[in-house]
PDB file of N, CA and C in Angstrom:
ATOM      1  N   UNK D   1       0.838  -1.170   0.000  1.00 97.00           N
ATOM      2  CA  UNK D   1       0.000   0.000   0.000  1.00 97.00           C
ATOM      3  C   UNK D   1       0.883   1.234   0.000  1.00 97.00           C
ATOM      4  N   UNK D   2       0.479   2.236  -0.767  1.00 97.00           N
ATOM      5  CA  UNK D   2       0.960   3.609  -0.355  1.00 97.00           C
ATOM      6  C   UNK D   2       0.715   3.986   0.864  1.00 97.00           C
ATOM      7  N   UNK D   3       1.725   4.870   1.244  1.00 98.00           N
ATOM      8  CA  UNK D   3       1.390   5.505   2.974  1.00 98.00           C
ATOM      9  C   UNK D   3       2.227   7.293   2.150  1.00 98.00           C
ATOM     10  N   UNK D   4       1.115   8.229   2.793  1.00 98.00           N
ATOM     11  CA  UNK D   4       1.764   9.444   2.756  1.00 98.00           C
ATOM     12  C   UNK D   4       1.447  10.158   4.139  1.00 98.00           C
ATOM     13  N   UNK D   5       2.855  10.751   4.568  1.00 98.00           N
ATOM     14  CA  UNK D   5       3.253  11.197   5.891  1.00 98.00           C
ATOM     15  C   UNK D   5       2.918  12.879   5.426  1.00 98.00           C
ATOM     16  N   UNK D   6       2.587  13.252   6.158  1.00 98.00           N
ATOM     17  CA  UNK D   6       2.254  15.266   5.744  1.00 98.00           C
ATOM     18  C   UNK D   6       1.837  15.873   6.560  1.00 98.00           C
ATOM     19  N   UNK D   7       3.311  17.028   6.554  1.00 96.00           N
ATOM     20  CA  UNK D   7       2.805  18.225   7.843  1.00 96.00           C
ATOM     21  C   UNK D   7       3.053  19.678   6.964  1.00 96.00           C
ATOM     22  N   UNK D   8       2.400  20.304   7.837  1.00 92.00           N
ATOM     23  CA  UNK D   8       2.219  21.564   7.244  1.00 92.00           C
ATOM     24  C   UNK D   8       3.676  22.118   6.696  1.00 92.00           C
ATOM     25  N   UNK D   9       4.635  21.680   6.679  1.00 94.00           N
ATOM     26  CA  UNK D   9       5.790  22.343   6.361  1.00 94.00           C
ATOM     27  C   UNK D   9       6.239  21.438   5.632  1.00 94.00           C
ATOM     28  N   UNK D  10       6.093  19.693   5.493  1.00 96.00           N
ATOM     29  CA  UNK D  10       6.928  19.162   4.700  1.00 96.00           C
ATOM     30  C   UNK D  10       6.188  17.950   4.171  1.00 96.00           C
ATOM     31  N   UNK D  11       7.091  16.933   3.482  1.00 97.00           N
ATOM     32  CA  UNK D  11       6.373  15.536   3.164  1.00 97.00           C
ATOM     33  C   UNK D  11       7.556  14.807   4.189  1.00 97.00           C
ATOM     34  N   UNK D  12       6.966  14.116   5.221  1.00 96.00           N
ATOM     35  CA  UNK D  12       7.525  13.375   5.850  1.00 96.00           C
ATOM     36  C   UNK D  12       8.394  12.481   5.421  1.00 96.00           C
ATOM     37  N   UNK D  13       6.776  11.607   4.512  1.00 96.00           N
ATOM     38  CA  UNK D  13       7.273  10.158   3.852  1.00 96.00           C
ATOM     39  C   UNK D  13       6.058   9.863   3.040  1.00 96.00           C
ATOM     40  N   UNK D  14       6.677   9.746   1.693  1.00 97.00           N
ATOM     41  CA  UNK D  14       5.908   9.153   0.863  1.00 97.00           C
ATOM     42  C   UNK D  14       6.166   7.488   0.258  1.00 97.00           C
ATOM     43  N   UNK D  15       5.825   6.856  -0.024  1.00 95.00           N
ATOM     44  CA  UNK D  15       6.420   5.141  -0.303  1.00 95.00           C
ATOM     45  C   UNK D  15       5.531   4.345   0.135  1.00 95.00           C
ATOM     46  N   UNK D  16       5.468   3.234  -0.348  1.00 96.00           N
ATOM     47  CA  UNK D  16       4.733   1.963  -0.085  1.00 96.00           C
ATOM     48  C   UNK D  16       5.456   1.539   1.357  1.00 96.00           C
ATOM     49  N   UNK D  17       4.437   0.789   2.008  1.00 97.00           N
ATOM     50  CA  UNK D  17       4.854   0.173   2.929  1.00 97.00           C
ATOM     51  C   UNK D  17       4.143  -0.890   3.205  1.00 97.00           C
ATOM     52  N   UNK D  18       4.302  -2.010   4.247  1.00 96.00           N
ATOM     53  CA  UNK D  18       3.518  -3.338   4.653  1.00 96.00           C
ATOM     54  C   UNK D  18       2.701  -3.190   5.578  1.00 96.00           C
ATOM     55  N   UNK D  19       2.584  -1.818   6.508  1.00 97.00           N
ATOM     56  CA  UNK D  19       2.053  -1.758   7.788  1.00 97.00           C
ATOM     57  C   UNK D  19       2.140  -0.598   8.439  1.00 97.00           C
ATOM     58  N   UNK D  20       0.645  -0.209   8.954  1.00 98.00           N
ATOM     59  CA  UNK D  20       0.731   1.691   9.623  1.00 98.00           C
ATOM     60  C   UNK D  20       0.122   1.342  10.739  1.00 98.00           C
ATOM     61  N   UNK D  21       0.668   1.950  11.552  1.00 98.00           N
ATOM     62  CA  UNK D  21       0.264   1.998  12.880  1.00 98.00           C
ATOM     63  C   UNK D  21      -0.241   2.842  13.875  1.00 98.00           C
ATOM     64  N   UNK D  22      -1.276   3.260  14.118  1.00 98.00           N
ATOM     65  CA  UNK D  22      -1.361   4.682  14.217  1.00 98.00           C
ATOM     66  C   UNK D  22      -2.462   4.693  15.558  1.00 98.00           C
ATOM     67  N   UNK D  23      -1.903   6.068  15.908  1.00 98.00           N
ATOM     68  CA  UNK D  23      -2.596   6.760  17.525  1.00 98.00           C
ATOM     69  C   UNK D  23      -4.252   7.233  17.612  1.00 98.00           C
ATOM     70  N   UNK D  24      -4.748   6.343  17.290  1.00 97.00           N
ATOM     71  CA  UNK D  24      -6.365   7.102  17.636  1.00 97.00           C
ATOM     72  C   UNK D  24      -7.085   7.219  18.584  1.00 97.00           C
ATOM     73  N   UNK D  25      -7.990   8.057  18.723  1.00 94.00           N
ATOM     74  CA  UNK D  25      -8.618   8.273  19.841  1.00 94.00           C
ATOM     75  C   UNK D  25      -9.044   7.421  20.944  1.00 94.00           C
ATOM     76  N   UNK D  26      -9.482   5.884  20.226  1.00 94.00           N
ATOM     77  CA  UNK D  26      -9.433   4.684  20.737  1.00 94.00           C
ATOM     78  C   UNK D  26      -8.845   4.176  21.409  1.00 94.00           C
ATOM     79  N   UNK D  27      -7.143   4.432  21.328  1.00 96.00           N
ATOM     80  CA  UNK D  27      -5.748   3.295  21.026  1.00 96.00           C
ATOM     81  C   UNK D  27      -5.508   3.297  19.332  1.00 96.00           C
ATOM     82  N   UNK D  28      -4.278   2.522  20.175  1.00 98.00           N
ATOM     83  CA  UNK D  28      -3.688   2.334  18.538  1.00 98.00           C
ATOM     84  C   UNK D  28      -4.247   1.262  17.571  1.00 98.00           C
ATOM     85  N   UNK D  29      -4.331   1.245  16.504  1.00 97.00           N
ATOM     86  CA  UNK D  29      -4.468   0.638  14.947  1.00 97.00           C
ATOM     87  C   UNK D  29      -3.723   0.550  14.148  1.00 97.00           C
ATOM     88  N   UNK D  30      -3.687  -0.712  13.577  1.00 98.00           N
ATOM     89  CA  UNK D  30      -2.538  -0.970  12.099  1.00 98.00           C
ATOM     90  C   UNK D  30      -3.905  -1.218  11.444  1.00 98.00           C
ATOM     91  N   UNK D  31      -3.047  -0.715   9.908  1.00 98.00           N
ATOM     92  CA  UNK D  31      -3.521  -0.307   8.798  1.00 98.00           C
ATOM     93  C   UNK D  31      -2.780  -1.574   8.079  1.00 98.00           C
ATOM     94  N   UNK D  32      -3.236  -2.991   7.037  1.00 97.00           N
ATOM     95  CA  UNK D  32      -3.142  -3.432   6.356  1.00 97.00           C
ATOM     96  C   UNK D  32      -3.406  -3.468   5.273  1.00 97.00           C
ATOM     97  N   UNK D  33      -2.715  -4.023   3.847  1.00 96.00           N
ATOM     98  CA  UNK D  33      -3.277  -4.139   2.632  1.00 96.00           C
ATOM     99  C   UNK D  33      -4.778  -4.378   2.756  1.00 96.00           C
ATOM    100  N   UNK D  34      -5.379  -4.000   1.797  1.00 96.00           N
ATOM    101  CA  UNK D  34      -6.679  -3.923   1.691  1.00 96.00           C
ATOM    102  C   UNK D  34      -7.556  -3.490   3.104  1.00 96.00           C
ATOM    103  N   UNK D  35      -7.255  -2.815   3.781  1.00 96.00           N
ATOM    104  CA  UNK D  35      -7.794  -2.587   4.609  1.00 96.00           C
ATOM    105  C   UNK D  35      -9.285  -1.730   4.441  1.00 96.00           C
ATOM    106  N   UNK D  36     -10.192  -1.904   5.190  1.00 97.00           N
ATOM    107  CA  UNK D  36     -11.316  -0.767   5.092  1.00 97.00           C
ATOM    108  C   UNK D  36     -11.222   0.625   4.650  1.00 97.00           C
ATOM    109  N   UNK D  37     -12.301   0.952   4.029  1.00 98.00           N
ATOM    110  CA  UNK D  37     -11.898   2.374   3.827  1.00 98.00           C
ATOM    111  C   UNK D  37     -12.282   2.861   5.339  1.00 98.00           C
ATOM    112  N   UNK D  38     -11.431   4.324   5.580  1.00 96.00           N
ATOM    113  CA  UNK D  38     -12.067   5.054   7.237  1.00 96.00           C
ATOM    114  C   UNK D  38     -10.927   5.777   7.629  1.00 96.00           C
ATOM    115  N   UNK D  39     -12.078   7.020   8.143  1.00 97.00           N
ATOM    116  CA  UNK D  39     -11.091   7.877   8.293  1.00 97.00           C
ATOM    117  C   UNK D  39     -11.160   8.712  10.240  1.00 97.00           C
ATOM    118  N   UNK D  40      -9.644   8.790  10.800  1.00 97.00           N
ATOM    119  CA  UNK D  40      -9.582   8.922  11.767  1.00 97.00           C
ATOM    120  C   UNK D  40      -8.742  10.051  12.730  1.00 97.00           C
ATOM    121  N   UNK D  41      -9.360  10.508  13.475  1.00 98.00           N
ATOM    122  CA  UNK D  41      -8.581  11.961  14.236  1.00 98.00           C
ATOM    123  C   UNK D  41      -7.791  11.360  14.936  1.00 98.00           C
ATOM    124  N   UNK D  42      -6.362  11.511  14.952  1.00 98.00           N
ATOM    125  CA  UNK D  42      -5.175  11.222  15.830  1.00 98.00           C
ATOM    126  C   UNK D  42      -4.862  12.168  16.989  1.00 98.00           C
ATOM    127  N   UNK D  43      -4.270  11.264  17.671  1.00 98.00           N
ATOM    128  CA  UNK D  43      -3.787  12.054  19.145  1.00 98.00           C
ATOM    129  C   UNK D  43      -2.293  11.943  19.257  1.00 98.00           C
ATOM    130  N   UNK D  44      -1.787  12.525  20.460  1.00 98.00           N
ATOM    131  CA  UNK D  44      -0.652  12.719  20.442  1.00 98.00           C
ATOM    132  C   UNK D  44       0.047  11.100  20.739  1.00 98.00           C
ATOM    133  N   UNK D  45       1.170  10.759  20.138  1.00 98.00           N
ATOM    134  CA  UNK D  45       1.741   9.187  19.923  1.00 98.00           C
ATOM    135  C   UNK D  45       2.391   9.283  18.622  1.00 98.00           C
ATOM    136  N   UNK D  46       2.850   8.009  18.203  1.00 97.00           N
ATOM    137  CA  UNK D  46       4.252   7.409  17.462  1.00 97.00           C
ATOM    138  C   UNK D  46       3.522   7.414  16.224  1.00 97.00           C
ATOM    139  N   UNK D  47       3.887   7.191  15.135  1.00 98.00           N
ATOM    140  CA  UNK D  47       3.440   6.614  13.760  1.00 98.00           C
ATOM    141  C   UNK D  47       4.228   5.726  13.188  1.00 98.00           C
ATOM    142  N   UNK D  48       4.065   4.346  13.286  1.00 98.00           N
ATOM    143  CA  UNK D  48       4.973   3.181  13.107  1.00 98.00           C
ATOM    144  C   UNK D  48       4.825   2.574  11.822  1.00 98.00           C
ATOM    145  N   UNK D  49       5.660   2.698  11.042  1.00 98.00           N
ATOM    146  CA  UNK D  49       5.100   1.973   9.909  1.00 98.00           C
ATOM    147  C   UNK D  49       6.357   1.241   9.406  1.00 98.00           C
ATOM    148  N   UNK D  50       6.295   0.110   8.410  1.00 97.00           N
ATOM    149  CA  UNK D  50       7.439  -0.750   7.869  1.00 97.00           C
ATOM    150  C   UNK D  50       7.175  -0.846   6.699  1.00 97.00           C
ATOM    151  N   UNK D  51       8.201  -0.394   6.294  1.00 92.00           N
ATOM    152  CA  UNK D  51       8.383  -1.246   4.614  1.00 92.00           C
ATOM    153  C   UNK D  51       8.871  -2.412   4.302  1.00 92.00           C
ATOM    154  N   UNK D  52       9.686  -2.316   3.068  1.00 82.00           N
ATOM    155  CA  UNK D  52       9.828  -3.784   2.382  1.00 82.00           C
ATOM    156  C   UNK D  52      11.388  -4.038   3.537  1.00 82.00           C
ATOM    157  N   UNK D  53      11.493  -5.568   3.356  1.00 81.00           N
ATOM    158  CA  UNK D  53      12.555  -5.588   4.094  1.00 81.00           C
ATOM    159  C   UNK D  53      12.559  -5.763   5.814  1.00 81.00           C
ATOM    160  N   UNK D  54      11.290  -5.896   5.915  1.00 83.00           N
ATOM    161  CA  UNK D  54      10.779  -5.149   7.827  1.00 83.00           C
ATOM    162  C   UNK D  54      11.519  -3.970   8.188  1.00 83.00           C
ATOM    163  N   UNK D  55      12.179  -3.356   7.307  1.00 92.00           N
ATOM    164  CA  UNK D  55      12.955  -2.051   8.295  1.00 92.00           C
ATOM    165  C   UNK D  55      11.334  -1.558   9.078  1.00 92.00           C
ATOM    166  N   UNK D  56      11.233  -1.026  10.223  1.00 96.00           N
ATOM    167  CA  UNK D  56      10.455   0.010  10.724  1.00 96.00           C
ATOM    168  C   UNK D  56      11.032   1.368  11.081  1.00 96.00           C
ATOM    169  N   UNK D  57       9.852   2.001  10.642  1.00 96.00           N
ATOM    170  CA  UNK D  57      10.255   3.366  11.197  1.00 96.00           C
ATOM    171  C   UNK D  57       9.114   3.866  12.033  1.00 96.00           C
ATOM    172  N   UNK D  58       9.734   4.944  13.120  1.00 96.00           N
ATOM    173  CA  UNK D  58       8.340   5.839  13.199  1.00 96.00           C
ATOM    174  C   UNK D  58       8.510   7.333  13.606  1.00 96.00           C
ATOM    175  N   UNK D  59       7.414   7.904  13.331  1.00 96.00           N
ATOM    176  CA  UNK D  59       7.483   9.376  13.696  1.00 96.00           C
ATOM    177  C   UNK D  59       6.697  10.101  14.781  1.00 96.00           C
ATOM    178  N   UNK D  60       7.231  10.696  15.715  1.00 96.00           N
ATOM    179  CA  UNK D  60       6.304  11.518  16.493  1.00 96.00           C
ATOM    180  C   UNK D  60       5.259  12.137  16.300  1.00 96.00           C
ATOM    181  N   UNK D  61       4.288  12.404  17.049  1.00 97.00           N
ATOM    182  CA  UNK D  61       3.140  13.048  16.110  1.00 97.00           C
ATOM    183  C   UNK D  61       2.339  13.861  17.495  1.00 97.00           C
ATOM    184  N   UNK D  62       1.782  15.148  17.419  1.00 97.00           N
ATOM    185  CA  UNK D  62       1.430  15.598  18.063  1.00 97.00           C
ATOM    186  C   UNK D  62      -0.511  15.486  18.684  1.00 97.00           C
ATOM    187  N   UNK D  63      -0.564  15.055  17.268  1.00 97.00           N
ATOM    188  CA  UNK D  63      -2.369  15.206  16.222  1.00 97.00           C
ATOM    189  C   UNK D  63      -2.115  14.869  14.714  1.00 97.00           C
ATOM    190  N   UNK D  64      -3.252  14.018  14.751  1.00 98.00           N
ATOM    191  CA  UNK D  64      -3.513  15.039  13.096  1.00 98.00           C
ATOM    192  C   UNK D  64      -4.901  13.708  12.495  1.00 98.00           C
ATOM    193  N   UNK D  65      -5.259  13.689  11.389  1.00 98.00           N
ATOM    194  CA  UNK D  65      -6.181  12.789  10.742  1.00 98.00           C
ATOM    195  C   UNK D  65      -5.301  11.983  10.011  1.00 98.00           C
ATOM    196  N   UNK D  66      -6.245  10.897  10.083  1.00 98.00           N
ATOM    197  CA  UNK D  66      -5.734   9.700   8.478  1.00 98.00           C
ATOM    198  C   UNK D  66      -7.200   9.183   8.120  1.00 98.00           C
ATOM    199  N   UNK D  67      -6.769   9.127   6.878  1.00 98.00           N
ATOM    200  CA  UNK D  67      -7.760   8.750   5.510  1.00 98.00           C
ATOM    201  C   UNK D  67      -6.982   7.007   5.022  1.00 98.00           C
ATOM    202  N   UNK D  68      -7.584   6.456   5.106  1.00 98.00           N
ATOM    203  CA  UNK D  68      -7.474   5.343   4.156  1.00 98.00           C
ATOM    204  C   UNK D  68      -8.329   4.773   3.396  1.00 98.00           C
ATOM    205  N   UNK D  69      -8.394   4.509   1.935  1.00 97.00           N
ATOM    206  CA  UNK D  69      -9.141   4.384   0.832  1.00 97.00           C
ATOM    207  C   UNK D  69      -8.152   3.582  -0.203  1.00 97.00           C
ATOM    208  N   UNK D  70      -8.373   2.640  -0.801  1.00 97.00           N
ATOM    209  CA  UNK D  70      -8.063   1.654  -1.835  1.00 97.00           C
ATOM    210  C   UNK D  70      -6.557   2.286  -1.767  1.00 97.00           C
ATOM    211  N   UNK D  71      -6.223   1.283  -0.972  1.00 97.00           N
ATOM    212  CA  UNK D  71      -4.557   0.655  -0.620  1.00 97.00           C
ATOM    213  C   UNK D  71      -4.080   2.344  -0.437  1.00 97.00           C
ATOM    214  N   UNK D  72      -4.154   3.477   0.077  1.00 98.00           N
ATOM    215  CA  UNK D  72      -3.407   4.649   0.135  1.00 98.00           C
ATOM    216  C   UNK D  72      -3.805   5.040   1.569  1.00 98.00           C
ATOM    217  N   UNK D  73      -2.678   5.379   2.458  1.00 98.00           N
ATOM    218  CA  UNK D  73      -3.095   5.587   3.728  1.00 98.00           C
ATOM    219  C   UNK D  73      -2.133   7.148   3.587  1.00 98.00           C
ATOM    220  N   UNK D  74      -3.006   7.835   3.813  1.00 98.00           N
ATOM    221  CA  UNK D  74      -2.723   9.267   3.745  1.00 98.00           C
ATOM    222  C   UNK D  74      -3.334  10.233   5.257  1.00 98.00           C
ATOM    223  N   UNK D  75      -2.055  10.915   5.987  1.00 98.00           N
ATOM    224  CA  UNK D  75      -1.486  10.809   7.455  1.00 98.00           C
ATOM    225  C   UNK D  75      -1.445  12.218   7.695  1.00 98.00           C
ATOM    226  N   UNK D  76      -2.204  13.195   7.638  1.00 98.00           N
ATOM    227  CA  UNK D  76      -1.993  14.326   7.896  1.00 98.00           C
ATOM    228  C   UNK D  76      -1.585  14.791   9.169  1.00 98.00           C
ATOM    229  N   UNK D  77      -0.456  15.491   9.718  1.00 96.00           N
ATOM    230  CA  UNK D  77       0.047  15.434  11.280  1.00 96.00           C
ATOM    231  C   UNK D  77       0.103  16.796  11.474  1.00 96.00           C
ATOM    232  N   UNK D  78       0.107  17.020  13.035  1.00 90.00           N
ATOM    233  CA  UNK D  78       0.988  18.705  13.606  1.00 90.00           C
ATOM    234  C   UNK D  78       1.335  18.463  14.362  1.00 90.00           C
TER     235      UNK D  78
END
């Protein structure tokens, strides 16, 4: 799946990856291939995601929304 990382000043990270992991209001959620479409307000926490290879990475995050819709998980942060 595509994953795009985006803050008001930059592109984090754009690239395919195997797995998103992310801070919602709930708790946290991973995001898989084909996953549901749905979209969600983030809280302050990590953004974990892996690409090819298992490298993981993740990024701090203060807030922000994610959108996911046919394989593109798009991560708006502040």
């Amino acid at each position: 799946m595509t994953l795009e990382i985006i803050s008001a000043h930059e592109v984090m990270f754009k690239g395919e990856a195997e797995a998103v992991t992310l801070p919602g209001e709930l708790g946290l959620f991973t995001v898989l291939n084909n996953h549901a479409p749905l979209i969600s307000v983030l809280v302050p926490g990590k953004v974990t995601y892996r690409t090819g290879n298992d490298v993981e990475k993740s990024i701090d995050i203060k807030g922000g929304l994610a959108d996911v819709e046919n394989n593109v998980v798009s991560v708006c942060i502040y």
